[in-house]
Coordinates of C-alpha atoms in Angstrom, one line a residue:
I687 CA -3.6 -25.0 0.5
M688 CA -2.0 -21.6 0.0
T689 CA -3.0 -18.9 2.5
K690 CA -2.8 -15.1 1.9
K691 CA -0.8 -12.6 3.9
I692 CA -0.7 -8.9 3.0
Y693 CA 1.8 -6.5 4.4
I694 CA 0.7 -2.9 4.8
I695 CA 3.7 -0.7 4.4
N696 CA 2.7 2.6 6.1
A697 CA 4.7 5.7 5.4
N698 CA 3.4 7.6 8.4
Y699 CA 4.8 11.1 7.7
Y700 CA 1.2 12.4 7.7
E701 CA -0.1 10.1 10.5
E702 CA -3.7 11.2 10.4
I703 CA -4.0 10.5 6.7
S704 CA -2.0 7.3 6.6
G705 CA -3.9 6.1 9.7
R706 CA -7.2 6.5 7.9
L707 CA -5.8 4.7 4.8
V708 CA -4.5 1.8 6.9
A709 CA -7.9 1.6 8.6
G710 CA -9.5 1.4 5.1
A711 CA -7.2 -1.4 4.1
K712 CA -7.7 -3.3 7.3
N713 CA -11.5 -3.0 6.8
F714 CA -11.3 -4.8 3.5
L715 CA -8.8 -7.4 4.8
N716 CA -10.8 -8.1 7.9
E717 CA -14.0 -8.4 5.9
N718 CA -12.3 -11.1 3.8
D719 CA -10.4 -12.8 6.6
I720 CA -7.0 -12.1 5.1
D721 CA -4.0 -12.2 7.5
H722 CA -2.1 -8.9 7.5
E723 CA 0.7 -7.1 9.2
I724 CA 1.6 -3.4 9.4
V725 CA 5.1 -2.2 8.9
C726 CA 5.8 1.6 9.4
V727 CA 8.4 3.6 7.6
P728 CA 9.0 7.4 7.8
G729 CA 8.1 8.4 4.3
A730 CA 7.0 7.3 0.8
L731 CA 10.6 7.1 -0.5
E732 CA 11.3 4.3 2.0
I733 CA 8.5 2.1 0.9
P734 CA 10.2 0.3 -2.0
T735 CA 13.2 -0.5 0.1
A736 CA 11.1 -1.8 2.9
I737 CA 9.2 -4.0 0.6
N738 CA 12.3 -5.3 -1.0
L739 CA 13.9 -6.1 2.4
L740 CA 10.8 -7.8 3.7
H741 CA 10.2 -9.8 0.6
E742 CA 13.8 -11.2 0.9
K743 CA 13.1 -12.3 4.5
I744 CA 9.6 -13.7 4.3
N745 CA 9.2 -17.4 3.9
T746 CA 6.6 -17.6 1.1
E747 CA 6.2 -21.4 1.2
N748 CA 2.5 -22.1 1.4
V749 CA 1.7 -18.3 1.7
D750 CA 0.7 -15.9 -1.1
I751 CA 2.2 -12.6 -0.2
G752 CA 1.1 -9.1 -1.2
F753 CA 2.1 -5.6 -0.2
I754 CA 0.1 -2.4 0.1
A755 CA 2.0 0.9 -0.1
I756 CA 0.3 3.5 2.0
G757 CA 1.2 7.1 2.5
C758 CA 0.4 10.7 1.6
V759 CA 2.4 13.4 -0.3
I760 CA 1.0 16.9 -0.1
R761 CA 2.3 19.5 -2.6
G762 CA 4.4 22.1 -0.9
E763 CA 6.4 25.1 -2.2
T764 CA 9.4 23.2 -3.5
S765 CA 10.1 20.6 -6.1
H766 CA 10.5 18.0 -3.4
Y767 CA 6.9 16.9 -4.0
D768 CA 7.6 15.9 -7.6
I769 CA 10.7 14.0 -6.6
V770 CA 8.9 12.0 -3.8
V771 CA 5.8 11.3 -6.0
N772 CA 7.8 10.2 -9.0
E773 CA 10.5 8.2 -7.2
S774 CA 8.2 6.4 -4.9
A775 CA 5.8 5.4 -7.7
S776 CA 8.7 4.4 -10.0
G777 CA 10.4 2.4 -7.2
I778 CA 7.2 0.5 -6.5
T779 CA 6.5 -0.2 -10.2
Q780 CA 10.0 -1.3 -10.9
L781 CA 10.2 -3.6 -7.9
S782 CA 6.8 -5.1 -8.6
T783 CA 7.5 -5.9 -12.3
S784 CA 11.2 -6.9 -12.0
S785 CA 10.7 -9.2 -9.0
N786 CA 7.1 -10.4 -9.6
I787 CA 6.1 -8.9 -6.2
I788 CA 2.4 -8.0 -5.8
I789 CA 2.3 -4.4 -4.7
T790 CA -0.6 -2.0 -4.8
N791 CA -0.1 1.7 -4.4
S792 CA -2.2 3.8 -2.1
I793 CA 0.2 6.7 -1.7
L794 CA -2.1 9.7 -2.0
T795 CA -0.5 12.5 -4.1
V796 CA -2.6 15.6 -3.4
E797 CA -2.6 19.4 -3.5
N798 CA -3.9 19.9 0.0
K799 CA -5.0 18.1 3.2
K800 CA -8.7 18.4 2.3
Q801 CA -8.1 16.3 -0.8
A802 CA -6.3 13.7 1.3
L803 CA -9.1 13.6 3.8
D804 CA -11.7 13.2 1.0
R805 CA -9.8 10.1 -0.2
S806 CA -9.5 8.5 3.2
L807 CA -13.1 8.5 4.4
N808 CA -14.3 5.6 6.6
D809 CA -16.2 3.8 3.8
T810 CA -15.5 1.8 0.6
T811 CA -14.3 4.9 -1.3
N812 CA -11.2 4.9 0.9
K813 CA -8.1 4.5 -1.2
G814 CA -6.6 2.1 1.3
Y815 CA -9.7 -0.1 1.0
H816 CA -9.3 0.0 -2.8
A817 CA -5.6 -0.9 -2.6
A818 CA -6.4 -3.9 -0.4
Y819 CA -9.1 -5.0 -2.8
A820 CA -6.7 -4.7 -5.7
C821 CA -3.9 -6.6 -3.9
N822 CA -6.3 -9.5 -3.1
L823 CA -7.4 -9.5 -6.7
L824 CA -3.8 -9.6 -8.0
I825 CA -3.0 -12.6 -5.7
D826 CA -6.0 -14.4 -7.2
I827 CA -4.9 -13.6 -10.7
K828 CA -1.4 -14.9 -9.9
N829 CA -3.1 -18.2 -8.8
G830 CA -5.2 -18.4 -12.0
K831 CA -8.4 -17.4 -10.3
F832 CA -10.0 -14.7 -12.5

């Protein structure tokens, strides 16, 4: 019997926001008795690399693995926002599709802190909660359960 394990990759540049998103993901995973582990990285750009490195090291025999990318990018006064948003999303998508790795993206891309707080409430609207739900669903689809 295959068991599930989901890795939460937490880009904790904005610790308050990412912490709330992690809590949301953990809420879903705990409600559904899904084993999980949190791995912290400094920022959103490091998430695809961390997932790639972890995926190479994890023994996936008898375990269905998924990853949840968590972080927050708040628009500033420079073009750095666009680079981080585009490159982190592109890296995640490319890694997921080229290597058949299940990754869901809960990197908030917002104009201001209020928008981030509104998307990381302690309820089922939390984007971390949504990403955990989606990750679980994709693992089920991979196993023909849909």
